[in-house]
Coordinates of C-alpha atoms in Angstrom, one line a residue:
M1 CA -39.7 -30.9 136.3
G2 CA -40.8 -29.7 139.7
T3 CA -43.0 -31.0 142.4
W4 CA -46.4 -32.3 141.8
V5 CA -49.1 -32.8 144.5
T6 CA -52.5 -34.1 145.0
K7 CA -55.2 -31.5 145.8
D8 CA -55.1 -32.8 149.5
G9 CA -51.3 -32.5 149.7
H10 CA -51.1 -36.1 150.9
I11 CA -48.9 -37.3 148.0
R12 CA -45.9 -35.1 146.7
H13 CA -43.8 -36.2 143.5
E14 CA -40.7 -34.2 143.3
L15 CA -39.6 -34.8 139.9
L16 CA -35.8 -33.8 140.0
L17 CA -33.7 -32.6 137.0
N18 CA -31.2 -35.5 137.2
N19 CA -34.2 -38.0 136.3
R20 CA -34.7 -39.2 139.8
Y21 CA -37.8 -38.8 141.8
D22 CA -38.7 -38.6 145.6
E23 CA -42.4 -39.3 146.5
A24 CA -43.5 -38.3 149.8
R25 CA -47.0 -39.8 151.3
G26 CA -48.4 -37.8 154.2
S27 CA -45.7 -37.2 157.0
R28 CA -43.6 -39.9 155.6
K29 CA -41.0 -38.2 153.5
S30 CA -39.0 -40.1 150.9
A31 CA -41.6 -43.2 151.1
Y32 CA -40.5 -44.0 147.4
R33 CA -37.4 -42.9 145.4
G34 CA -36.2 -44.1 142.0
S35 CA -35.8 -42.8 138.4
Y36 CA -38.1 -41.6 135.8
K37 CA -38.3 -40.9 132.1
V38 CA -40.4 -38.4 130.2
T39 CA -41.3 -39.3 126.5
G40 CA -43.8 -36.4 125.2
N41 CA -46.6 -36.4 127.6
H42 CA -45.9 -39.9 128.9
I43 CA -43.9 -40.5 132.3
D44 CA -42.4 -43.9 133.3
Y45 CA -41.4 -44.5 136.9
K46 CA -39.2 -47.1 138.3
D47 CA -38.5 -47.1 142.1
D48 CA -35.4 -48.3 143.7
T49 CA -36.9 -51.7 144.4
G50 CA -37.7 -52.4 140.7
F51 CA -41.3 -51.5 140.8
T52 CA -42.5 -49.7 137.8
A53 CA -45.4 -47.3 137.1
D54 CA -46.3 -44.9 134.5
G55 CA -48.5 -41.6 134.0
E56 CA -49.5 -39.0 131.6
F57 CA -49.5 -35.3 131.6
R58 CA -52.6 -33.8 130.2
D59 CA -53.4 -29.9 130.1
G60 CA -50.8 -29.4 132.9
I61 CA -52.0 -31.9 135.0
L62 CA -50.2 -35.3 136.0
Y63 CA -52.4 -38.6 136.0
H64 CA -50.6 -41.3 137.9
A65 CA -51.9 -44.6 139.1
G66 CA -55.4 -43.4 139.7
M67 CA -54.2 -40.1 141.4
V68 CA -54.3 -36.7 140.0
L69 CA -51.3 -34.4 140.8
Y70 CA -50.9 -30.6 140.0
K71 CA -47.6 -29.0 139.8
E72 CA -46.8 -26.9 142.7
K73 CA -46.1 -23.2 142.2
D74 CA -43.0 -21.6 143.6
Q75 CA -44.0 -19.2 146.2
K76 CA -42.3 -15.9 146.1
L77 CA -42.2 -13.4 149.0
D78 CA -43.3 -9.9 148.4

């Protein structure tokens, strides 16, 4: 699924292929960790403490809990 980031780079959601996520906030790596499930354009999160949240993918943008996250592009060296 890749990494999704806010425009300012403060929040980063790494959506791993094993249906786990790792969220960084500022310099705090792994601020939240848990599982996720995507159904159509909807994503449900459940962090390891039991807290749940959800979001929606629209036009290549992830809208989650009042945040807008953009898919991080892979950087290729020329």
